[in-house]
Tab-separated table of N, CA and C in Angstrom:
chain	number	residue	atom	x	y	z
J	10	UNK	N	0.798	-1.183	0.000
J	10	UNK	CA	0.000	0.000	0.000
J	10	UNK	C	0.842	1.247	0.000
J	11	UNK	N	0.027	2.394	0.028
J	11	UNK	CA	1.123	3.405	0.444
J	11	UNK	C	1.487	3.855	1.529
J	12	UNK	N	1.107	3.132	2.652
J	12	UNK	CA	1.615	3.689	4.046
J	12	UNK	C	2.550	3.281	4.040
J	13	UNK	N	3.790	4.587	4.449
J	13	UNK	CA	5.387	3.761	5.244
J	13	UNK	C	5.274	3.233	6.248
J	14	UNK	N	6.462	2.752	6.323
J	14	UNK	CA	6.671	1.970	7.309
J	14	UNK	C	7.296	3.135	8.514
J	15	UNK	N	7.577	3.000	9.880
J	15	UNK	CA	8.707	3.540	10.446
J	15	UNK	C	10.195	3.734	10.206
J	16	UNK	N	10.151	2.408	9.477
J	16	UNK	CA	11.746	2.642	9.306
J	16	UNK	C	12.218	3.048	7.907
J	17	UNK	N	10.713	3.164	7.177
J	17	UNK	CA	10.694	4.389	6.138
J	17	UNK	C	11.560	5.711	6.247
J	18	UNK	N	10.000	6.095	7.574
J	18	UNK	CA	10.312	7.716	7.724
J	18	UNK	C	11.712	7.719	8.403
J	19	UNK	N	12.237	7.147	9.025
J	19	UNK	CA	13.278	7.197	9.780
J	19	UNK	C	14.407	7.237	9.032
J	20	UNK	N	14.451	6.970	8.172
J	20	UNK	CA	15.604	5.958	6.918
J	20	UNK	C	15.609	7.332	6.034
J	21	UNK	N	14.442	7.714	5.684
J	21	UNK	CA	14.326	9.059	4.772
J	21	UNK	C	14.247	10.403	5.494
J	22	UNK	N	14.197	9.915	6.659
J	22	UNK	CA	14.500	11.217	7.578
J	22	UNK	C	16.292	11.999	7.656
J	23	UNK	N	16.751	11.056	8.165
J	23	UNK	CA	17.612	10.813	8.443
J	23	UNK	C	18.592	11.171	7.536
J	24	UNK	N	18.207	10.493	6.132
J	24	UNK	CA	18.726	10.986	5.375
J	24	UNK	C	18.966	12.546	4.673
J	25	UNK	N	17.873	13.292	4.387
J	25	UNK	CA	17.423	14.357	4.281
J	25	UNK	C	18.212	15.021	5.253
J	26	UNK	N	17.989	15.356	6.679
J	26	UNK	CA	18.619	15.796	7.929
J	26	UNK	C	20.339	15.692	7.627
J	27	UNK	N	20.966	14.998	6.761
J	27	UNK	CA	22.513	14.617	6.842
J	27	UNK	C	22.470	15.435	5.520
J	28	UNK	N	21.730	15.515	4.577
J	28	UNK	CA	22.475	15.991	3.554
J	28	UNK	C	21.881	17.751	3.553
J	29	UNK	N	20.579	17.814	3.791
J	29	UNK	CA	20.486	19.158	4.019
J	29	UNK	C	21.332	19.987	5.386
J	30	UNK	N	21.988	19.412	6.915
J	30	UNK	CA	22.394	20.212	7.623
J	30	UNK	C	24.069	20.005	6.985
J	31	UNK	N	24.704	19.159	5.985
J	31	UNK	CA	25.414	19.355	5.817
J	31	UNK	C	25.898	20.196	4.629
J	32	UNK	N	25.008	20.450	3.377
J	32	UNK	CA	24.962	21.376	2.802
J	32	UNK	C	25.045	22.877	3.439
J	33	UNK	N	23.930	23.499	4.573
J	33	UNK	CA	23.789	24.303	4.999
J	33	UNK	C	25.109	24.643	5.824
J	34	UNK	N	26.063	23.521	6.586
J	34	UNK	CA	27.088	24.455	7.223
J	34	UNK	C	28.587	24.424	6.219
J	35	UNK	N	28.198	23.614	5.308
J	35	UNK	CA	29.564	24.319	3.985
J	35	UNK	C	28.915	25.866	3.670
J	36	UNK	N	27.470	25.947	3.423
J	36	UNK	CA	26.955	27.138	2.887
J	36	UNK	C	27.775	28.174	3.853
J	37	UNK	N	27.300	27.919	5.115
J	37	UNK	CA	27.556	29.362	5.838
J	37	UNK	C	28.683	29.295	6.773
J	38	UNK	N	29.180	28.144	6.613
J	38	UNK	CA	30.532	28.655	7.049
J	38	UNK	C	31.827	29.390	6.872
J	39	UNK	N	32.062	29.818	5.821
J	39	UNK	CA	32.630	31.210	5.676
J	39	UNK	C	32.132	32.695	6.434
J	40	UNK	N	31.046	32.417	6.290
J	40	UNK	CA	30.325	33.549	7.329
J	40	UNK	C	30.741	33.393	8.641
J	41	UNK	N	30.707	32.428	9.154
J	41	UNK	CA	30.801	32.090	10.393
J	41	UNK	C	32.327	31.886	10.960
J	42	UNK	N	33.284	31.780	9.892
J	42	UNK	CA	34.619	31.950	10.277
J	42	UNK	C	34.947	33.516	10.249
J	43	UNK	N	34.497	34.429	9.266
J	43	UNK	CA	34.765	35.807	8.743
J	43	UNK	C	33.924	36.917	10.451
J	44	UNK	N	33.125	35.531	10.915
J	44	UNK	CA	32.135	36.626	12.388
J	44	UNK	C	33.047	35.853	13.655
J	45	UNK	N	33.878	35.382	13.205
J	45	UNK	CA	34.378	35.209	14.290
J	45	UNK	C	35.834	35.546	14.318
J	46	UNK	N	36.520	35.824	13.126
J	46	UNK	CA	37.861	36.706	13.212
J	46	UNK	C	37.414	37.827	13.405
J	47	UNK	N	36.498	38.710	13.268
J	47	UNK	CA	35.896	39.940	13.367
J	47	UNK	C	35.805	40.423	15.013
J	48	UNK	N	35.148	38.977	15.569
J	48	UNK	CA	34.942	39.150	17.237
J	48	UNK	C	36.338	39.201	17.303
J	49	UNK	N	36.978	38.309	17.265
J	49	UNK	CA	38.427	38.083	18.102
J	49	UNK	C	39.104	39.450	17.766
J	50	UNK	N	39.051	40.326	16.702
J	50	UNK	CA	39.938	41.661	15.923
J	50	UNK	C	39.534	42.656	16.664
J	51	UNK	N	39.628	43.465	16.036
J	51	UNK	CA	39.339	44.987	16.340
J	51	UNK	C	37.716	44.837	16.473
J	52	UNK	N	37.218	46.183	17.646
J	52	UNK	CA	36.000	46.412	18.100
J	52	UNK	C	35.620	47.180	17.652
J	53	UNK	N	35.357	47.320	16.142
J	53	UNK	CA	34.939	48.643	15.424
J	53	UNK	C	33.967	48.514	14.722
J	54	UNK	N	33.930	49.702	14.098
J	54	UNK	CA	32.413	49.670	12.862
J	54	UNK	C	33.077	49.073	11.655
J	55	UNK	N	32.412	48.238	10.952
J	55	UNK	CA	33.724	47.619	9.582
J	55	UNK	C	34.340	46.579	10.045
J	56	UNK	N	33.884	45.636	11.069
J	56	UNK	CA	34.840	44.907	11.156
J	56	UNK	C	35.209	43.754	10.693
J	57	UNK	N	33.594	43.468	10.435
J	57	UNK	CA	33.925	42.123	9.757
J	57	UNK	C	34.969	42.223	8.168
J	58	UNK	N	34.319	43.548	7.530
J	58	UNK	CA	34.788	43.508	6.201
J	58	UNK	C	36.180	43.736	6.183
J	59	UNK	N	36.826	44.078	7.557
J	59	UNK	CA	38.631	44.309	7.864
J	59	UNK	C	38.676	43.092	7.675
J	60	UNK	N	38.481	42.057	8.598
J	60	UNK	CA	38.704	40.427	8.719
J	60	UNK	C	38.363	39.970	7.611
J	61	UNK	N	37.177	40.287	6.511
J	61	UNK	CA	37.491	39.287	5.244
J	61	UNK	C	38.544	39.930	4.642
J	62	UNK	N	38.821	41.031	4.223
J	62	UNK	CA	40.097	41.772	3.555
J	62	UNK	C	41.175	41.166	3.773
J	63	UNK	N	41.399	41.174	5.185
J	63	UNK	CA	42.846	40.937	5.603
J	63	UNK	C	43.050	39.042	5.571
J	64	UNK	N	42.116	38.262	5.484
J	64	UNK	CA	41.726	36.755	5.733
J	64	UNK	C	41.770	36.394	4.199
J	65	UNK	N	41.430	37.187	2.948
J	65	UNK	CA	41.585	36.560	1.742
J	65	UNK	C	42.954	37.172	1.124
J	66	UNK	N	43.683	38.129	1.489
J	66	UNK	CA	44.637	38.816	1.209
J	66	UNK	C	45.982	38.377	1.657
J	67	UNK	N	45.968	37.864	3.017
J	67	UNK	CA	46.851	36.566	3.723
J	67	UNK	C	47.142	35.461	3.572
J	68	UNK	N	45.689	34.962	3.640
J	68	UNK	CA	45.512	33.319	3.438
J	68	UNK	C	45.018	32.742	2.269
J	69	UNK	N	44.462	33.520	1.288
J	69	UNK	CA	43.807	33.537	0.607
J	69	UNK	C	42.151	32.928	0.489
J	70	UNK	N	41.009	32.915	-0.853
J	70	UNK	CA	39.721	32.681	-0.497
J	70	UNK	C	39.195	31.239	-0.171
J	71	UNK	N	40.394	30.358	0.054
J	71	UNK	CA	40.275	28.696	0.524
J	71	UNK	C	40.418	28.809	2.376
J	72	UNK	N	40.881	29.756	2.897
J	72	UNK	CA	40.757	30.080	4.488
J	72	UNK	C	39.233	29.944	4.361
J	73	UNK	N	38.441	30.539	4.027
J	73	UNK	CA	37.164	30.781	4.258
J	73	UNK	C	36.258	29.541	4.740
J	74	UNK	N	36.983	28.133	4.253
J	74	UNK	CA	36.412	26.936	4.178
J	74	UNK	C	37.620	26.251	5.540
J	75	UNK	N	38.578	26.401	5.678
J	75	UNK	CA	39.265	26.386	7.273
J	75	UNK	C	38.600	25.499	8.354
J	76	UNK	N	38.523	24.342	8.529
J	76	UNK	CA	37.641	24.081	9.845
J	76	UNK	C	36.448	23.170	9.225
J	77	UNK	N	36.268	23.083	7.858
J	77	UNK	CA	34.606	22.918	7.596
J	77	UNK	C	34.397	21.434	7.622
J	78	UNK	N	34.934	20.542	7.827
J	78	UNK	CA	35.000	19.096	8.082
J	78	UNK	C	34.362	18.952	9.196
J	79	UNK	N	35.360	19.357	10.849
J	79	UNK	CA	34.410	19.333	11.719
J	79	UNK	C	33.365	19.570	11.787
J	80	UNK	N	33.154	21.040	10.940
J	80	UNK	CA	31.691	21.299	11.258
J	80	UNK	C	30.605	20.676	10.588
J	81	UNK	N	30.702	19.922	9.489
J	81	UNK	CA	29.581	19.187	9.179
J	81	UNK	C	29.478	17.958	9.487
J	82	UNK	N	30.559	17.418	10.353
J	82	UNK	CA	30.431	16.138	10.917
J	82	UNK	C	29.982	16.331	12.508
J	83	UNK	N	29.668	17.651	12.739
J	83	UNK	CA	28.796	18.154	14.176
J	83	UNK	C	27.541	18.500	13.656
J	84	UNK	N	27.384	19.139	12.413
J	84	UNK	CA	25.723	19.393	12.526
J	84	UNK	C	25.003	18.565	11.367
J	85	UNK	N	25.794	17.950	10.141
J	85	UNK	CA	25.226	17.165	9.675
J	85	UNK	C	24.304	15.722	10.706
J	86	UNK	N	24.832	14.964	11.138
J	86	UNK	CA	24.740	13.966	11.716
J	86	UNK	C	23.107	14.643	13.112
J	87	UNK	N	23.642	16.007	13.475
J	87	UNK	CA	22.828	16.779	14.844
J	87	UNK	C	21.086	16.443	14.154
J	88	UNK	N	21.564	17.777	12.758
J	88	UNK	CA	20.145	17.928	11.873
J	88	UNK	C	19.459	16.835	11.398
J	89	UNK	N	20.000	15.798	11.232
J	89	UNK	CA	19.480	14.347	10.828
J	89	UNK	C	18.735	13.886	12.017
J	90	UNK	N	19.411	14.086	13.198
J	90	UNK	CA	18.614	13.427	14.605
J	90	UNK	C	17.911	14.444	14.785
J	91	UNK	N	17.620	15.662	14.553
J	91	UNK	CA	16.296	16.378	15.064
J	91	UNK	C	15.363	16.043	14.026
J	92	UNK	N	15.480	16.341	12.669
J	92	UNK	CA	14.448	15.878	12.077
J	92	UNK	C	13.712	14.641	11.660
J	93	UNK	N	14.533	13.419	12.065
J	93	UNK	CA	13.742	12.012	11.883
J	93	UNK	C	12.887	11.885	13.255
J	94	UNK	N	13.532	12.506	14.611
J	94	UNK	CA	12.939	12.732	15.666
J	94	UNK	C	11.889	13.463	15.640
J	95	UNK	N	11.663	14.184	14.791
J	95	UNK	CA	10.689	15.179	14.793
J	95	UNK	C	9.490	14.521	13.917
J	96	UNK	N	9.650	14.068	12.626
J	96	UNK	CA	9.030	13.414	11.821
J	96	UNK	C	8.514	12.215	12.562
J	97	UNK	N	9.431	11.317	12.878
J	97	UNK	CA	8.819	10.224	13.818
J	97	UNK	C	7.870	10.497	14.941
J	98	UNK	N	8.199	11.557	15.778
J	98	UNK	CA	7.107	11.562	16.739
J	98	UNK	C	5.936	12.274	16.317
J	99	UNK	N	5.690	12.977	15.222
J	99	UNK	CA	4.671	13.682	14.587
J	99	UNK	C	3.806	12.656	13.842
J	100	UNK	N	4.540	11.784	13.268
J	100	UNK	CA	3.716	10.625	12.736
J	100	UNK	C	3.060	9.824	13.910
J	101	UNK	N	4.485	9.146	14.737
J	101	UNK	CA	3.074	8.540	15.702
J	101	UNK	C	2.325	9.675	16.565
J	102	UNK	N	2.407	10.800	17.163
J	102	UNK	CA	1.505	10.800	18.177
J	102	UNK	C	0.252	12.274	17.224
J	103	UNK	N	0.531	12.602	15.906
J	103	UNK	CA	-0.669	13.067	14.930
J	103	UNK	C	-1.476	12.802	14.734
């Protein structure tokens, strides 16, 4: 028939959750490295755009990606368990 099963939604949850939270923190992690040399720098107006200047001009525009392994092996795997969790308990208790 067409009802899934649980280990449908779970299986396609899961999946979805790994590839969309891991798309999303390659997306914005340059942002998120460029707001955080900015915190650590100077306390000014402009600061972030000092820290990308001086961060692609140094290191060049492959710094920007710096770090991004960990981070999608922390929120890929996270976003997968909130949303099969979420899907699953919405199915059974809906």
């Amino acid at each position: 028939g067409g009802e899934e099963t649980v280990g449908q939604v779970i299986g396609v949850n899961l999946l979805a959750g790994v590839v969309g939270g891991s798309c999303a923190s390659v997306i914005t992690h340059p942002f998120d490295v460029i707001k955080t040399r900015a915190q650590v720098g100077r306390k000014r107006p402009g600061a972030t755009m000092v820290a990308l200047r001086e961060m692609v001009s140094s290191e060049g525009w492959t710094s920007l990606w710096r770090g991004v392994g960990p981070r999608v092996l922390k929120i890929g795997p996270s976003c997968a368990i909130v949303l099969a969790s979420y899907e699953f308990f919405k199915k059974r208790w809906a």
